[in-house]
Amino acid sequence: MAVGGPSWPNLQCLVRRKPATAGWAEDADRGGVQRLAKTLSIPHLVAIGVGSTIGAGIYVLVGTVAREHTGPGLTLSFLIAGVAAALSALCYAELSCRFPSAGSAYHYSYICIGESVAWLIGWALILEYTIGGSSVARGMSPNLALFFGGQDKLPFFLAQVHVKGLDTPVDPCAAILVLIVTALLCLGIKESSSVEGIITTANIIVMLFVICAGGWLGFRNGWVGYKVPEGYFPNGISGVLSGSATLFFAFIGFDTVASTAEEVKNPRRDLPLGMGLTLSLCCFLYMMVSAVVVGLVPYHAMDPDTPISSVFARYGMQWAEYVVSSGAVLALVASLIGGILPQPRIIMAMARDGLLPPLFSDVNRKTQVPILSTVLIGTCASVLAFFMDVSQLAGMVSVGTLLAFTAVAISVLVVRYAPPYEMPMEVALAVASFSGHLEHDEQNSEDPFSNVQEALDVSEVAREVRRQKAIGSIVLICVGAIILISAVSVSFLPFYVQRIACTVGGLAVLGSSIVLLCIGQDKKFLGQTGGFMCPLVPFLPVCCIMVNLYLLMNVGSHTWIRVSIWLVAGALIYIFYGMKHSSLASMAYHRISPL
């Protein structure tokens, strides 16, 4: 086999893992790759996270979910969704401390699970952010129409135009907005995060107006929305839970914070705080807005398209419609910035690892951002937003997000119980030398790892046995979770089959989790993060896996068909390019003792 090429009979290359030490060894190993500028602090991270999370969806989801699922119990659904999102946020927080480099879930999966899984996660995230950004941009012109007196009064460059031969109207406003945001992101991370902070602050002020003005109206008029005859839970607890499944996606912007890890001044302190503050602030605002809105109007009388502004209009405050619409416009812009921001960094990380052409890893020396990747993504999103109504593709965003969340939760289990010991030979040599595990001299120059091998004793063998048990337990957790969630989600199965599958899957998940708990965590290889540690391991990551798999199982079949086509295309690119050009393809690996 030629050096650097994949060995088809030996598919171990699919699970080769990037060294955990790559964060500090990258520059030496790769000829001094230019790093991104470390300019972000906690306020920047909170601005990026909140701006990415609080999109215009809050101005629409409140009415839709309340009418169809929760009724007055909408606030509880937001709380449940926030807690479910926090499971993934806690996993992200630990991994961002351990491996503070660009790439987010792709980077973590590459270190903890393997190259092929990391590629699919990165490829799915590319699709997620492209479609997500385009769909956000398509919502701008309808919200701007109010300020011009209606859709017919919009200037030609802002209005959607029906073109003969196209089923979907073209949207120049969406394309222009994407290009403006792309240009902003090319100026630098500090500049774009500062603009994001200003827009997000204005959006929060609008939401505080809704809370305060709506609370005043509610106390003055007796909170009529909570006095409906159907009660607080008109559709029962199941309605609240189904509503929380929909609202879960209103909290997923915190992963944008993780994607900026390489640009954070003090990642081990600032990243967990940034994610925690983002999620806490968003959950508080969501719950307060929902509590006010569903209390002002009976849930069945809410307007599903403009729930908040129509509530104020009902009480004679038509002018508030302009305030709420301003908040929706600001939320769209902030969400678009946060949606496009992570994608060039993921592409850059994949190019650094050799899985994409190296030109995408170039960082501009003046702005210290990956301009080529940013321009490419912005152009693709702009074209998509101009020609296509991507609302039918919005479900694909959910699949990419949930796949990433699941991979991150599995990565936490791997890091705690079966961390990667395989390292490229030159990196292992440097680590062993630095740690005092290797004393190189002329006598053992033919095998620089000879004294490392001699150090292997009974304890090393026992550790390897323990490691294999941990890997088996993690695999069994994933298989059991798939069986259990499939049995719960598939309604056409006979009852006894569902019961058997639930029992088998549940026992596999619970039993394997207990085995991991008894085995104990491997803290010698990676050691403490020096920062945040995810609590309640292994049970919290296992719960995270279960929640994400449940949501994945309930995504529509048409969405899965579209996603599968995209993933198959990505698999072909990986097979014919990534496997051959991977930076790990030509490296000889050596297993070393834990540090």
Coordinates of C-alpha atoms in Angstrom, one line a residue:
M1 CA 0.0 0.0 0.0
A2 CA 1.3 3.5 -0.9
V3 CA 2.0 5.7 2.1
G4 CA -0.9 8.0 2.8
G5 CA -3.5 6.0 0.9
P6 CA -6.3 4.0 2.5
S7 CA -6.0 0.3 2.9
W8 CA -9.2 -1.2 1.6
P9 CA -8.9 -4.6 3.3
N10 CA -8.0 -2.9 6.6
L11 CA -10.7 -0.4 7.4
Q12 CA -9.1 0.7 10.7
C13 CA -8.5 4.0 9.0
L14 CA -12.2 4.7 9.5
V15 CA -11.8 4.8 13.3
R16 CA -8.4 6.4 13.5
R17 CA -8.5 9.3 16.0
K18 CA -6.8 12.6 16.1
P19 CA -4.3 12.9 19.0
A20 CA -5.7 14.7 22.0
T21 CA -2.5 16.6 22.2
A22 CA -3.1 18.1 18.7
G23 CA -4.1 21.4 20.3
W24 CA -0.5 22.1 21.4
A25 CA 1.4 20.1 18.8
E26 CA -0.4 21.4 15.7
D27 CA 1.9 24.2 14.8
A28 CA 5.0 22.1 15.1
D29 CA 3.6 19.1 13.3
R30 CA 2.0 21.1 10.5
G31 CA 4.6 23.6 9.6
G32 CA 3.3 26.5 11.7
V33 CA -0.4 26.7 10.8
Q34 CA -1.6 30.2 11.5
R35 CA -4.1 30.2 14.4
L36 CA -7.2 32.3 14.8
A37 CA -7.1 35.5 16.8
K38 CA -7.8 35.0 20.6
T39 CA -9.9 38.1 21.1
L40 CA -13.2 36.8 22.6
S41 CA -14.2 37.2 26.3
I42 CA -17.4 36.2 28.2
P43 CA -19.5 39.2 27.0
H44 CA -18.7 38.4 23.4
L45 CA -19.6 34.7 23.9
V46 CA -22.9 35.6 25.5
A47 CA -23.7 38.0 22.7
I48 CA -22.9 35.3 20.1
G49 CA -24.8 32.6 22.0
V50 CA -27.9 34.6 22.8
G51 CA -28.0 36.1 19.3
S52 CA -27.8 32.6 17.8
T53 CA -30.4 31.2 20.1
I54 CA -33.1 33.8 20.2
G55 CA -34.2 33.9 16.6
A56 CA -37.5 35.1 15.2
G57 CA -38.9 31.7 16.2
I58 CA -39.9 33.0 19.6
Y59 CA -42.2 35.5 17.9
V60 CA -44.0 32.6 16.1
L61 CA -43.5 29.4 18.2
V62 CA -45.4 30.8 21.2
G63 CA -48.7 30.9 19.3
T64 CA -48.2 27.6 17.3
V65 CA -47.1 25.5 20.2
A66 CA -49.7 26.9 22.6
R67 CA -52.6 26.3 20.2
E68 CA -51.6 22.8 19.1
H69 CA -49.9 21.3 22.1
T70 CA -49.6 23.0 25.5
G71 CA -52.3 25.6 26.1
P72 CA -51.4 27.7 29.2
G73 CA -48.7 25.1 30.1
L74 CA -46.4 26.6 27.5
T75 CA -44.1 28.0 30.1
L76 CA -43.5 24.5 31.6
S77 CA -42.7 23.2 28.1
F78 CA -40.1 25.9 27.7
L79 CA -38.6 24.8 31.0
I80 CA -38.5 21.1 30.0
A81 CA -36.9 22.0 26.7
G82 CA -34.3 24.2 28.4
V83 CA -33.4 21.4 30.8
A84 CA -33.1 18.9 27.8
A85 CA -30.9 21.4 26.0
A86 CA -28.8 21.8 29.1
L87 CA -27.8 18.1 29.0
S88 CA -26.0 18.7 25.7
A89 CA -24.7 22.1 26.8
L90 CA -23.0 20.5 29.8
C91 CA -21.3 17.9 27.5
Y92 CA -20.2 20.6 25.1
A93 CA -18.8 22.6 28.0
E94 CA -16.5 19.9 29.2
L95 CA -15.2 19.0 25.7
S96 CA -14.6 22.6 24.8
C97 CA -12.4 22.9 27.9
R98 CA -10.5 19.8 27.1
F99 CA -10.0 20.5 23.4
P100 CA -10.3 24.2 22.8
S101 CA -9.9 24.3 19.0
A102 CA -12.1 25.2 16.0
G103 CA -14.5 22.6 14.8
S104 CA -16.9 22.1 17.7
A105 CA -18.6 18.7 17.5
Y106 CA -16.5 17.6 14.5
H107 CA -13.3 18.2 16.4
Y108 CA -14.5 16.4 19.5
S109 CA -15.7 13.4 17.5
Y110 CA -12.4 13.2 15.6
I111 CA -10.5 12.9 18.9
C112 CA -12.9 10.6 20.8
I113 CA -14.8 8.4 18.2
G114 CA -13.0 8.3 14.9
E115 CA -12.4 9.9 11.6
S116 CA -15.4 8.6 9.6
V117 CA -17.9 9.6 12.3
A118 CA -16.2 13.0 12.6
W119 CA -16.4 13.5 8.8
L120 CA -20.2 12.7 8.8
I121 CA -20.8 15.1 11.7
G122 CA -18.8 17.9 10.1
W123 CA -20.6 17.2 6.8
A124 CA -24.0 17.3 8.5
L125 CA -23.2 20.5 10.2
I126 CA -22.2 22.2 6.9
L127 CA -25.7 21.4 5.6
E128 CA -27.3 22.5 8.9
Y129 CA -25.8 25.9 9.0
T130 CA -26.3 26.6 5.3
I131 CA -30.0 25.7 5.3
G132 CA -30.5 27.4 8.7
G133 CA -28.9 30.6 7.6
S134 CA -30.9 30.6 4.3
S135 CA -34.2 30.0 6.0
V136 CA -33.6 32.8 8.5
A137 CA -32.8 35.2 5.7
R138 CA -36.0 34.3 3.8
G139 CA -38.0 35.5 6.8
M140 CA -36.7 39.1 6.6
S141 CA -38.9 40.6 3.9
P142 CA -42.3 39.5 5.4
N143 CA -41.2 41.2 8.7
L144 CA -40.0 44.3 7.0
A145 CA -43.3 44.7 5.1
L146 CA -45.0 46.1 8.2
F147 CA -42.8 49.2 8.2
F148 CA -43.5 49.9 4.5
G149 CA -47.3 49.4 4.8
G150 CA -47.6 45.9 3.4
Q151 CA -45.9 43.5 1.0
D152 CA -47.0 45.5 -2.1
K153 CA -45.2 48.6 -0.8
L154 CA -41.8 47.1 -0.4
P155 CA -39.0 48.3 -2.7
F156 CA -38.2 46.0 -5.6
F157 CA -34.9 44.9 -4.0
L158 CA -36.6 43.9 -0.8
A159 CA -39.8 42.2 -2.1
Q160 CA -40.1 38.6 -3.1
V161 CA -40.7 38.4 -6.8
H162 CA -42.6 35.6 -8.7
V163 CA -40.7 34.5 -11.8
K164 CA -42.4 32.5 -14.5
G165 CA -41.1 29.0 -14.5
L166 CA -40.2 28.9 -10.8
D167 CA -42.5 27.5 -8.2
T168 CA -40.9 29.6 -5.5
P169 CA -40.6 33.4 -5.6
V170 CA -37.0 34.7 -5.7
D171 CA -36.0 36.8 -2.6
P172 CA -33.4 39.5 -3.3
C173 CA -33.7 40.8 0.2
A174 CA -32.6 37.4 1.7
A175 CA -29.6 37.2 -0.7
I176 CA -28.5 40.8 0.1
L177 CA -28.8 40.2 3.8
V178 CA -26.7 37.1 3.7
L179 CA -24.0 38.9 1.7
I180 CA -23.9 41.8 4.1
V181 CA -23.5 39.4 7.1
T182 CA -20.8 37.6 5.2
A183 CA -18.9 40.8 4.6
L184 CA -19.3 41.6 8.3
L185 CA -17.8 38.2 9.3
C186 CA -14.9 38.8 7.0
L187 CA -13.9 41.9 9.0
G188 CA -12.9 39.9 12.0
I189 CA -14.4 38.0 14.9
K190 CA -14.1 40.9 17.4
E191 CA -15.9 43.3 15.0
S192 CA -18.7 40.8 14.1
S193 CA -19.2 39.8 17.8
S194 CA -19.4 43.4 18.8
V195 CA -22.1 44.1 16.2
E196 CA -23.9 40.9 17.3
G197 CA -23.8 42.2 20.9
I198 CA -25.4 45.5 19.9
I199 CA -28.2 43.8 17.9
T200 CA -28.8 41.2 20.6
T201 CA -29.0 43.8 23.4
A202 CA -31.7 45.7 21.3
N203 CA -33.6 42.4 20.9
I204 CA -33.4 41.7 24.6
I205 CA -34.8 45.2 25.3
V206 CA -37.8 44.4 23.0
M207 CA -38.4 41.1 24.9
L208 CA -38.2 42.9 28.2
F209 CA -40.8 45.4 26.8
V210 CA -43.1 42.5 26.0
I211 CA -42.6 41.1 29.5
C212 CA -43.2 44.4 31.3
A213 CA -46.0 45.8 29.2
G214 CA -47.7 42.4 28.9
G215 CA -47.4 41.9 32.7
W216 CA -49.0 45.3 33.3
L217 CA -51.9 44.4 31.0
G218 CA -52.3 41.0 32.6
F219 CA -52.5 42.3 36.2
R220 CA -54.9 45.0 35.0
N221 CA -57.2 42.6 33.2
G222 CA -57.0 39.5 35.4
W223 CA -54.9 37.1 33.3
V224 CA -57.9 35.8 31.3
G225 CA -55.7 33.3 29.5
Y226 CA -55.3 31.2 32.6
K227 CA -59.0 31.0 33.3
V228 CA -60.0 28.8 30.3
P229 CA -62.4 26.0 31.1
E230 CA -60.0 23.4 29.7
G231 CA -57.5 24.1 32.5
Y232 CA -53.8 24.6 32.6
F233 CA -53.0 21.4 30.6
P234 CA -55.8 21.0 28.0
N235 CA -53.9 18.2 26.2
G236 CA -52.5 16.7 29.4
I237 CA -48.8 16.1 30.2
S238 CA -48.3 14.5 26.8
G239 CA -49.2 17.8 25.2
V240 CA -46.6 19.6 27.3
L241 CA -44.0 17.0 26.4
S242 CA -44.7 17.2 22.7
G243 CA -44.6 20.9 22.9
S244 CA -41.2 20.8 24.6
A245 CA -39.9 18.6 21.8
T246 CA -40.8 21.3 19.3
L247 CA -39.4 24.1 21.6
F248 CA -36.1 22.2 22.1
F249 CA -34.8 23.6 18.9
A250 CA -35.2 27.2 20.2
F251 CA -32.3 26.5 22.5
I252 CA -29.6 25.1 20.2
G253 CA -27.6 28.2 19.6
F254 CA -25.1 27.5 22.3
D255 CA -23.1 25.2 20.0
T256 CA -22.1 28.4 18.1
V257 CA -20.2 29.4 21.3
A258 CA -18.3 26.1 21.2
S259 CA -17.3 26.7 17.6
T260 CA -15.4 29.8 18.6
A261 CA -13.2 28.0 21.1
E262 CA -10.0 28.7 19.3
E263 CA -10.7 32.5 19.4
V264 CA -11.4 32.7 23.2
K265 CA -8.8 34.3 25.4
N266 CA -9.4 31.9 28.4
P267 CA -11.4 29.0 27.0
R268 CA -11.3 26.8 30.1
R269 CA -13.0 29.5 32.1
D270 CA -14.9 31.5 29.5
L271 CA -16.5 28.8 27.4
P272 CA -18.5 27.0 30.1
L273 CA -19.6 30.4 31.6
G274 CA -20.5 31.6 28.1
M275 CA -22.6 28.6 27.4
G276 CA -24.2 28.6 30.9
L277 CA -25.1 32.2 30.8
T278 CA -26.5 31.9 27.3
L279 CA -28.7 29.0 28.1
S280 CA -29.9 30.5 31.4
L281 CA -30.7 34.0 29.9
C282 CA -32.5 32.5 27.0
C283 CA -34.5 30.1 29.1
F284 CA -35.5 33.0 31.5
L285 CA -36.6 35.2 28.6
Y286 CA -38.5 32.4 26.8
M287 CA -40.4 31.5 30.0
M288 CA -41.3 35.0 31.0
V289 CA -42.5 36.0 27.5
S290 CA -44.6 32.8 27.2
A291 CA -46.0 33.2 30.7
V292 CA -47.2 36.7 29.8
V293 CA -48.5 36.0 26.3
V294 CA -50.6 32.9 27.2
G295 CA -52.0 34.7 30.2
L296 CA -53.3 37.6 28.2
V297 CA -55.3 35.7 25.6
P298 CA -57.0 32.3 25.7
Y299 CA -54.6 29.9 23.9
H300 CA -57.2 28.8 21.3
A301 CA -57.7 32.5 20.3
M302 CA -54.0 33.2 19.7
D303 CA -52.8 34.1 16.2
P304 CA -50.4 31.4 15.1
D305 CA -48.5 33.7 12.8
T306 CA -48.2 36.9 14.9
P307 CA -49.0 35.8 18.5
I308 CA -47.3 38.6 20.4
S309 CA -48.2 41.6 18.3
S310 CA -51.8 40.4 17.9
V311 CA -52.1 40.1 21.7
F312 CA -51.2 43.8 22.2
A313 CA -53.5 44.8 19.4
R314 CA -56.3 43.0 21.2
Y315 CA -55.8 45.4 24.1
G316 CA -55.8 48.5 21.9
M317 CA -51.9 48.8 21.7
Q318 CA -51.5 48.6 17.9
W319 CA -48.3 50.7 18.1
A320 CA -46.7 47.8 20.0
E321 CA -46.9 45.8 16.8
Y322 CA -44.0 47.9 15.4
V323 CA -42.0 47.3 18.5
V324 CA -42.5 43.5 18.3
S325 CA -41.8 43.5 14.6
S326 CA -38.6 45.4 15.2
G327 CA -37.6 42.7 17.7
A328 CA -38.3 40.0 15.1
V329 CA -36.1 41.8 12.5
L330 CA -33.3 42.2 15.0
A331 CA -33.6 38.5 16.0
L332 CA -33.4 37.5 12.4
V333 CA -30.2 39.4 11.8
A334 CA -28.6 38.2 15.0
S335 CA -29.6 34.6 14.3
L336 CA -28.2 34.9 10.8
I337 CA -24.8 36.1 12.1
G338 CA -24.7 33.3 14.6
G339 CA -25.8 30.8 11.9
I340 CA -23.1 31.6 9.4
L341 CA -20.3 32.2 11.9
P342 CA -19.5 28.6 12.9
Q343 CA -19.5 27.0 9.4
P344 CA -16.3 28.5 8.0
R345 CA -14.5 27.4 11.2
I346 CA -15.8 23.8 10.8
I347 CA -14.6 23.7 7.2
M348 CA -11.3 25.2 8.2
A349 CA -10.8 22.5 10.8
M350 CA -11.7 19.8 8.3
A351 CA -9.2 21.3 5.8
R352 CA -6.5 21.4 8.5
D353 CA -7.0 17.7 9.1
G354 CA -6.7 17.0 5.3
L355 CA -10.3 15.9 4.8
L356 CA -10.9 18.9 2.6
P357 CA -8.6 20.8 0.2
P358 CA -6.0 22.8 2.2
L359 CA -6.9 26.1 0.6
F360 CA -10.0 26.2 3.0
S361 CA -7.7 26.3 6.0
D362 CA -6.1 29.6 5.0
V363 CA -6.5 32.3 7.6
N364 CA -6.2 36.0 6.6
R365 CA -3.2 37.5 8.4
K366 CA -4.9 40.9 8.8
T367 CA -8.4 39.9 9.9
Q368 CA -7.4 36.5 11.3
V369 CA -10.5 34.8 10.0
P370 CA -10.8 32.1 7.3
I371 CA -12.0 34.5 4.6
L372 CA -12.1 32.0 1.7
S373 CA -14.3 29.6 3.7
T374 CA -16.5 32.5 4.9
V375 CA -17.0 33.8 1.4
L376 CA -17.8 30.4 0.0
I377 CA -20.4 29.6 2.7
G378 CA -21.9 33.1 2.4
T379 CA -22.2 32.8 -1.4
C380 CA -23.8 29.4 -1.2
A381 CA -26.3 30.5 1.5
S382 CA -27.1 33.7 -0.5
V383 CA -27.8 31.7 -3.7
L384 CA -29.9 29.2 -1.8
A385 CA -31.9 32.0 0.0
F386 CA -32.5 33.8 -3.3
F387 CA -33.9 30.9 -5.3
M388 CA -35.4 28.5 -2.9
D389 CA -38.0 28.4 -0.2
V390 CA -36.0 26.4 2.3
S391 CA -38.9 25.9 4.8
Q392 CA -39.4 22.4 3.4
L393 CA -35.8 21.6 4.1
A394 CA -35.8 23.1 7.7
G395 CA -36.1 19.6 9.2
M396 CA -32.6 18.8 7.9
V397 CA -31.3 21.5 10.3
S398 CA -32.7 19.5 13.2
V399 CA -31.1 16.2 12.0
G400 CA -27.6 17.8 11.8
T401 CA -28.0 19.4 15.2
L402 CA -29.2 16.2 16.9
L403 CA -26.5 14.1 15.3
A404 CA -23.9 16.5 16.6
F405 CA -25.4 16.5 20.1
T406 CA -25.5 12.7 20.2
A407 CA -21.8 12.5 19.1
V408 CA -20.8 15.0 21.7
A409 CA -22.5 13.0 24.5
I410 CA -20.8 9.8 23.3
S411 CA -17.5 11.6 23.2
V412 CA -17.9 12.6 26.9
L413 CA -18.3 8.9 27.8
V414 CA -15.3 7.9 25.7
V415 CA -13.1 10.7 27.3
R416 CA -14.0 9.6 30.8
Y417 CA -13.9 5.8 30.4
A418 CA -11.9 4.9 27.3
P419 CA -9.7 7.9 26.2
P420 CA -7.6 7.4 23.1
Y421 CA -4.1 6.0 23.8
E422 CA -3.0 5.8 20.2
M423 CA -0.8 8.7 19.2
P424 CA 1.3 9.5 16.1
M425 CA 4.8 8.3 16.8
E426 CA 6.4 11.8 16.7
V427 CA 3.8 13.2 19.0
A428 CA 4.1 10.2 21.4
L429 CA 7.8 10.8 21.5
A430 CA 7.4 14.4 22.4
V431 CA 4.8 13.7 25.0
A432 CA 6.8 10.9 26.6
S433 CA 10.0 13.0 26.6
F434 CA 8.2 16.0 28.1
S435 CA 6.5 13.8 30.8
G436 CA 9.7 12.0 31.8
H437 CA 8.4 8.7 30.5
L438 CA 11.1 8.5 27.8
E439 CA 14.9 8.9 28.3
H440 CA 16.4 8.8 24.9
D441 CA 20.1 7.7 24.6
E442 CA 22.3 6.3 21.9
Q443 CA 21.8 2.7 23.1
N444 CA 18.0 2.7 22.3
S445 CA 18.1 5.0 19.4
E446 CA 16.9 2.2 17.1
D447 CA 13.7 2.0 19.1
P448 CA 12.9 5.2 21.0
F449 CA 9.9 3.6 22.6
S450 CA 11.8 0.6 24.0
N451 CA 11.7 1.8 27.7
V452 CA 8.0 2.7 27.3
Q453 CA 7.3 -0.8 26.2
E454 CA 9.4 -2.2 29.1
A455 CA 7.4 -0.2 31.5
L456 CA 4.2 -2.1 30.6
D457 CA 3.4 -4.4 33.5
V458 CA 0.5 -6.1 35.1
S459 CA -1.2 -2.8 35.9
E460 CA -1.0 -1.8 32.2
V461 CA -2.6 -5.1 31.2
A462 CA -5.4 -4.6 33.8
R463 CA -5.9 -1.1 32.5
E464 CA -6.3 -2.4 29.0
V465 CA -8.8 -5.0 30.1
R466 CA -10.8 -2.3 31.9
R467 CA -10.6 -0.1 28.8
Q468 CA -12.1 -2.9 26.6
K469 CA -14.9 -3.4 29.0
A470 CA -15.6 0.4 29.0
I471 CA -15.7 0.5 25.2
G472 CA -18.0 -2.5 25.1
S473 CA -20.3 -0.8 27.6
I474 CA -20.4 2.4 25.7
V475 CA -21.3 0.5 22.5
L476 CA -24.0 -1.4 24.3
I477 CA -25.5 1.8 25.7
C478 CA -25.8 3.2 22.1
V479 CA -27.3 0.0 20.8
G480 CA -29.7 -0.4 23.7
A481 CA -30.8 3.3 23.4
I482 CA -31.6 2.8 19.7
I483 CA -33.6 -0.3 20.5
L484 CA -35.5 1.3 23.3
I485 CA -36.3 4.6 21.5
S486 CA -37.2 2.7 18.3
A487 CA -39.7 0.6 20.3
V488 CA -41.2 3.7 21.9
S489 CA -41.4 5.7 18.6
V490 CA -42.7 3.1 16.2
S491 CA -46.4 2.8 16.7
F492 CA -47.2 0.0 14.2
L493 CA -45.3 -2.7 16.1
P494 CA -47.4 -5.2 18.1
F495 CA -47.7 -4.4 21.7
Y496 CA -45.8 -7.5 22.9
V497 CA -42.9 -6.7 20.5
Q498 CA -42.7 -3.1 21.8
R499 CA -42.7 -4.4 25.4
I500 CA -39.9 -6.9 24.7
A501 CA -37.8 -4.3 22.8
C502 CA -38.3 -1.7 25.6
T503 CA -37.2 -4.3 28.2
V504 CA -34.2 -5.4 26.3
G505 CA -33.1 -1.9 25.3
G506 CA -33.8 -0.5 28.8
L507 CA -31.8 -3.2 30.5
A508 CA -28.9 -2.8 28.1
V509 CA -28.7 1.0 28.8
L510 CA -29.2 0.7 32.5
G511 CA -26.9 -2.3 32.9
S512 CA -24.1 -0.8 30.8
S513 CA -24.4 2.5 32.7
I514 CA -24.0 0.6 36.0
V515 CA -21.0 -1.3 34.6
L516 CA -19.3 2.0 33.7
L517 CA -20.1 3.3 37.1
C518 CA -18.4 0.3 38.7
I519 CA -15.4 0.3 36.3
G520 CA -14.6 3.9 37.3
Q521 CA -13.3 6.8 35.1
D522 CA -9.8 6.8 33.6
K523 CA -8.4 10.1 34.8
K524 CA -4.7 9.3 34.1
F525 CA -4.5 9.9 30.4
L526 CA -6.2 13.2 29.9
G527 CA -6.3 14.2 33.6
Q528 CA -8.5 17.0 34.8
T529 CA -9.6 19.6 32.3
G530 CA -8.4 22.5 34.5
G531 CA -11.9 23.8 33.8
F532 CA -15.5 22.6 33.8
M533 CA -16.3 18.9 34.3
C534 CA -19.7 17.5 33.2
P535 CA -21.5 16.3 36.4
L536 CA -23.4 13.0 36.9
V537 CA -21.3 11.0 34.4
P538 CA -22.3 8.5 33.0
F539 CA -26.0 9.1 33.6
L540 CA -26.2 12.6 32.3
P541 CA -24.6 11.9 28.9
V542 CA -26.7 8.7 28.6
C543 CA -29.9 10.8 29.2
C544 CA -28.6 13.2 26.5
I545 CA -28.2 10.4 24.1
M546 CA -31.7 9.2 24.8
V547 CA -33.3 12.6 24.3
N548 CA -31.5 13.2 21.1
L549 CA -32.3 9.8 19.7
Y550 CA -36.0 10.2 20.5
L551 CA -36.1 13.5 18.6
L552 CA -34.2 11.9 15.7
M553 CA -36.6 9.0 15.6
N554 CA -39.5 11.4 15.3
V555 CA -38.1 13.4 12.4
G556 CA -40.2 12.9 9.3
S557 CA -39.3 10.2 6.7
H558 CA -39.0 12.8 3.9
T559 CA -36.4 14.7 5.9
W560 CA -34.4 11.5 6.5
I561 CA -34.4 10.8 2.8
R562 CA -33.0 14.2 2.0
V563 CA -30.4 14.0 4.8
S564 CA -29.4 10.5 3.6
I565 CA -28.7 11.8 0.1
W566 CA -26.5 14.5 1.5
L567 CA -24.7 12.1 3.8
V568 CA -24.1 9.6 1.0
A569 CA -22.6 12.4 -1.1
G570 CA -20.4 13.2 1.8
A571 CA -19.4 9.6 2.3
L572 CA -18.2 9.4 -1.4
I573 CA -16.1 12.6 -1.0
Y574 CA -14.5 11.1 2.1
I575 CA -13.8 7.8 0.4
F576 CA -12.3 9.3 -2.7
Y577 CA -10.5 12.3 -1.1
G578 CA -10.6 12.4 2.7
M579 CA -9.3 8.9 3.4
K580 CA -6.3 9.4 1.1
H581 CA -5.4 13.0 2.1
S582 CA -6.1 12.8 5.8
S583 CA -3.2 14.2 7.9
L584 CA -3.3 10.9 9.8
A585 CA -3.0 8.7 6.7
S586 CA 0.8 8.6 6.7
M587 CA 1.4 8.6 10.4
A588 CA 2.7 5.5 12.3
Y589 CA 0.8 5.1 15.5
H590 CA 2.1 3.9 18.8
R591 CA 0.2 3.2 22.0
I592 CA 1.7 4.8 25.1
S593 CA 1.0 4.6 28.8
P594 CA -1.5 7.1 30.2
L595 CA 0.2 10.3 31.4

